[in-house]
Short mmCIF file of C-alpha atoms in Angstrom, two decimals:
data_model
loop_
_atom_site.label_atom_id
_atom_site.label_comp_id
_atom_site.label_asym_id
_atom_site.label_seq_id
_atom_site.Cartn_x
_atom_site.Cartn_y
_atom_site.Cartn_z
CA MET A 12 103.52 91.14 94.90
CA THR A 13 106.54 92.55 96.06
CA ASP A 14 106.75 93.93 99.62
CA HIS A 15 106.91 97.84 98.81
CA VAL A 16 106.97 98.96 102.46
CA HIS A 17 110.06 96.57 102.89
CA ASP A 18 111.72 98.27 100.02
CA LEU A 19 110.85 101.83 100.90
CA ARG A 20 112.70 100.89 104.21
CA SER A 21 115.89 99.50 102.40
CA VAL A 22 115.85 102.77 100.00
CA ARG A 23 116.05 104.91 103.23
CA GLU A 24 118.57 102.83 104.70
CA ALA A 25 120.89 102.59 101.61
CA THR A 26 120.38 106.28 100.82
CA ASP A 27 121.46 106.99 104.75
CA ARG A 28 124.58 104.97 104.19
CA LEU A 29 125.30 107.01 100.89
CA LEU A 30 125.35 110.36 102.39
CA THR A 31 127.15 109.23 105.70
CA ALA A 32 129.92 108.29 103.01
CA VAL A 33 129.76 111.08 100.52
CA ALA A 34 129.88 113.49 103.49
CA LYS A 35 133.22 112.48 104.14
CA MET A 36 134.45 113.41 100.43
CA ASP A 37 135.68 116.87 99.40
CA ASN A 38 135.13 118.93 96.12
CA ALA A 39 138.43 117.52 94.62
CA ALA A 40 137.42 113.60 95.15
CA LEU A 41 134.08 114.73 93.51
CA ALA A 42 136.09 115.00 90.01
CA GLU A 43 138.06 111.80 90.37
CA GLU A 44 136.94 109.13 88.21
CA SER A 45 134.08 106.58 89.45
CA HIS A 46 134.00 103.18 88.25
CA LEU A 47 132.07 103.99 85.77
CA PRO A 48 133.99 104.64 82.32
CA GLY A 49 133.18 108.63 81.40
CA TRP A 50 131.89 109.77 84.54
CA THR A 51 133.37 111.43 87.48
CA ARG A 52 132.24 110.88 90.99
CA GLY A 53 129.98 113.85 90.55
CA HIS A 54 128.30 112.33 87.29
CA VAL A 55 127.26 109.33 89.62
CA LEU A 56 125.78 111.30 92.17
CA ALA A 57 123.89 113.93 89.42
CA HIS A 58 122.53 111.00 87.97
CA LEU A 59 121.27 109.66 91.38
CA ALA A 60 119.37 112.77 92.27
CA ARG A 61 117.86 112.95 88.76
CA ASN A 62 117.14 109.35 88.93
CA ALA A 63 115.04 110.47 91.99
CA ASP A 64 113.18 112.89 90.60
CA ALA A 65 112.57 110.72 87.29
CA LEU A 66 110.76 108.02 89.37
CA VAL A 67 108.43 111.11 91.39
CA ASN A 68 107.62 111.87 87.63
CA VAL A 69 106.68 107.92 86.65
CA PHE A 70 104.63 108.13 90.11
CA GLU A 71 102.61 111.03 89.19
CA GLY A 72 102.02 109.72 85.25
CA ARG A 73 104.63 111.97 83.61
CA PRO A 74 107.45 110.66 81.40
CA MET A 75 110.17 109.30 83.28
CA TYR A 76 113.06 111.65 81.62
CA GLU A 77 111.79 114.48 79.01
CA SER A 78 114.23 112.65 76.80
CA ALA A 79 117.39 110.86 76.45
CA SER A 80 119.32 113.70 75.68
CA ALA A 81 117.52 115.75 78.28
CA ARG A 82 118.65 113.67 81.15
CA ASP A 83 122.51 113.28 79.88
CA ALA A 84 122.47 116.98 79.89
CA ASP A 85 120.95 117.33 83.43
CA ILE A 86 123.70 114.97 84.40
CA ALA A 87 126.28 117.06 82.97
CA ARG A 88 124.90 120.31 83.85
CA ASP A 89 125.00 118.99 87.78
CA ALA A 90 128.05 116.60 87.88
CA GLY A 91 130.82 119.85 88.35
CA ARG A 92 128.80 121.00 91.57
CA PRO A 93 130.73 121.04 94.86
CA LEU A 94 130.10 118.76 97.77
CA GLU A 95 127.55 120.64 99.78
CA GLU A 96 125.06 121.13 96.71
CA HIS A 97 125.00 117.48 95.85
CA LEU A 98 124.16 116.63 99.39
CA ALA A 99 121.65 119.04 99.60
CA ASP A 100 120.26 117.63 96.35
CA LEU A 101 120.65 113.89 97.18
CA ARG A 102 118.72 114.61 100.56
CA ASP A 103 116.38 116.77 98.79
CA SER A 104 115.41 114.84 95.77
CA GLY A 105 115.19 111.48 98.02
CA ALA A 106 113.06 113.09 100.11
CA ARG A 107 110.96 114.00 97.35
CA PHE A 108 110.42 110.42 96.02
CA LEU A 109 109.77 108.91 99.49
CA ALA A 110 107.19 111.94 99.76
CA THR A 111 105.40 110.71 96.61
CA THR A 112 105.25 107.09 97.66
CA GLU A 113 103.49 108.08 101.02
CA PRO A 114 99.87 108.72 100.12
CA ASP A 115 97.55 105.70 99.63
CA GLN A 116 97.52 104.40 95.90
CA ASP A 117 96.98 101.55 93.86
CA TRP A 118 100.27 99.71 94.05
CA SER A 119 99.31 97.07 91.68
CA ARG A 120 99.00 99.46 88.60
CA THR A 121 101.15 99.66 85.72
CA VAL A 122 103.92 102.25 85.15
CA GLU A 123 105.88 103.27 82.31
CA LEU A 124 109.63 103.70 83.06
CA ARG A 125 112.34 104.78 80.32
CA ASN A 126 112.21 103.52 76.61
CA GLY A 127 108.29 101.92 77.22
CA ILE A 128 109.55 99.77 79.78
CA THR A 129 106.65 99.36 82.30
CA ASP A 130 106.86 97.78 85.17
CA LEU A 131 104.19 97.28 88.47
CA ALA A 132 104.33 100.52 90.93
CA ALA A 133 105.26 98.17 93.65
CA ASN A 134 108.39 97.43 91.94
CA VAL A 135 109.63 100.95 91.79
CA PRO A 136 110.88 101.29 95.15
CA PHE A 137 113.25 97.98 94.52
CA ARG A 138 114.70 99.81 91.32
CA ARG A 139 115.53 102.93 93.34
CA TRP A 140 117.36 101.01 95.92
CA VAL A 141 119.40 99.46 93.01
CA GLU A 142 120.35 102.90 91.78
CA VAL A 143 121.29 104.05 95.35
CA ASP A 144 123.19 100.86 96.40
CA LEU A 145 124.81 99.87 93.10
CA HIS A 146 125.76 103.30 92.27
CA HIS A 147 127.35 103.51 95.85
CA VAL A 148 129.63 101.23 94.47
CA ASP A 149 130.32 102.61 91.54
CA LEU A 150 131.85 105.85 93.39
CA ASN A 151 134.58 104.25 93.99
CA ILE A 152 135.04 105.15 97.76
CA GLY A 153 135.55 101.85 99.41
CA TYR A 154 131.74 100.60 99.12
CA GLU A 155 132.21 97.31 97.43
CA LEU A 156 130.10 94.49 96.16
CA ASP A 157 130.76 92.38 98.76
CA ASP A 158 129.56 94.93 101.19
CA LEU A 159 126.08 94.74 99.63
CA PRO A 160 123.34 93.29 101.83
CA ALA A 161 122.69 89.73 100.85
CA GLU A 162 119.08 90.12 100.20
CA PHE A 163 120.09 93.28 97.87
CA THR A 164 122.53 90.68 96.04
CA ASP A 165 120.17 87.73 95.35
CA ARG A 166 117.21 89.68 94.33
CA GLU A 167 119.17 91.51 92.08
CA ILE A 168 120.83 88.48 90.67
CA THR A 169 117.59 87.31 89.94
CA PHE A 170 116.17 90.18 88.26
CA LEU A 171 119.10 90.66 86.12
CA ALA A 172 119.18 86.88 85.33
CA ASP A 173 115.22 87.43 84.01
CA ARG A 174 116.18 90.48 82.19
CA TRP A 175 118.90 88.25 80.26
CA SER A 176 116.42 85.23 80.27
CA ALA A 177 115.27 84.87 76.55
CA ARG A 178 117.86 86.49 74.51
CA PRO A 179 118.93 84.36 71.70
CA GLU A 180 122.40 85.89 72.05
CA VAL A 181 122.70 84.47 75.36
CA PRO A 182 122.78 80.76 75.44
CA PRO A 183 121.39 78.79 78.12
CA THR A 184 123.17 79.29 81.45
CA ALA A 185 123.23 77.91 85.19
CA LEU A 186 124.19 80.23 87.63
CA VAL A 187 125.41 78.38 90.69
CA THR A 188 127.02 80.04 94.44
CA ALA A 189 129.04 77.86 96.32
CA ASP A 190 126.25 77.48 98.53
CA GLY A 191 123.84 75.91 96.18
CA ARG A 192 122.12 79.04 95.11
CA THR A 193 120.85 78.58 91.41
CA TRP A 194 119.62 80.48 88.81
CA ARG A 195 119.47 80.45 84.93
CA THR A 196 119.51 82.83 82.23
CA GLY A 197 119.83 82.92 78.74
CA SER A 198 117.76 81.25 76.00
CA ALA A 199 115.28 78.51 76.17
CA GLY A 200 116.38 75.17 76.98
CA GLU A 201 118.90 73.07 78.84
CA PRO A 202 121.42 75.18 80.11
CA ALA A 203 124.78 74.40 78.30
CA VAL A 204 126.69 76.60 79.96
CA THR A 205 127.32 76.47 84.05
CA VAL A 206 128.56 79.54 85.84
CA SER A 207 129.98 79.18 89.18
CA GLY A 208 131.00 81.56 91.72
CA THR A 209 130.32 83.74 94.83
CA ALA A 210 126.93 85.94 94.77
CA ALA A 211 129.31 89.21 94.54
CA GLY A 212 131.09 87.47 91.34
CA LEU A 213 128.08 86.59 89.78
CA LEU A 214 126.18 90.08 90.03
CA ALA A 215 129.36 91.85 89.11
CA TRP A 216 129.40 89.84 85.82
CA LEU A 217 125.51 90.38 85.04
CA ALA A 218 125.70 94.22 85.96
CA GLY A 219 129.04 94.50 83.99
CA ARG A 220 130.43 95.63 87.43
CA GLY A 221 133.98 94.73 89.21
CA ASP A 222 136.16 92.03 87.38
CA LYS A 223 132.85 91.58 85.08
CA GLY A 224 132.96 87.79 85.61
CA ALA A 225 136.98 87.11 85.84
CA SER A 226 136.68 85.44 89.18
CA LEU A 227 133.83 83.15 87.96
CA THR A 228 134.28 79.36 86.62
CA THR A 229 132.52 78.24 83.91
CA THR A 230 132.25 74.88 82.83
CA GLY A 231 130.42 73.83 79.56
CA GLY A 232 131.65 76.62 77.25
CA PRO A 233 133.34 80.33 77.37
CA LEU A 234 131.64 82.91 80.12
CA PRO A 235 128.94 84.30 78.34
CA GLU A 236 129.05 87.86 76.52
CA LEU A 237 125.72 89.85 77.79
CA PRO A 238 124.41 92.79 76.15
CA PRO A 239 125.04 96.10 77.82
CA LEU A 240 122.41 97.65 80.63
#
């Protein structure tokens, strides 16, 4: 089973990196575009805070979000706040999430996330780590995919490669880094396509970020088109 204690420590470290970086911004910077289409930096920060509260709901057995429309409305409501309010909300919501993980509990139990997706409770801390570190990149403030911890990048590639496995619209695909690490994704069968590049480049493609595969080398066919996350 996933080492949730290790992942919770990584969540704390990633949150500290995020808070330190955000504290250097100003109100004008919050209104500028993030790397996510249609979202300002304020939208990204609002989403991160509300995601922490949503994961508290998951641990406490409530629906993750009241509804998709309520989730979107909360993000839109909070996006335009001044910097100090964003910082306080990020700190407080992150602390609430961590506090929910402290009591003794069955980490092997199944919990329900959005859209009927289920997972083990032990995997939720890594999901929060993904939210914090990947959205830190999305803020477009100098923290890049190449700056992500190597462990994070490898694990997120594994997670996303598994997510797109058995998808009939994605051909069987092998993923290879220059140092020989390999993954496979797509529908069943011998990989027809091989995609090679740096770990950061593979993550950018799988997660729909950065150059979205422009830096990768593909043999056996064109770069597969992935479904939206």
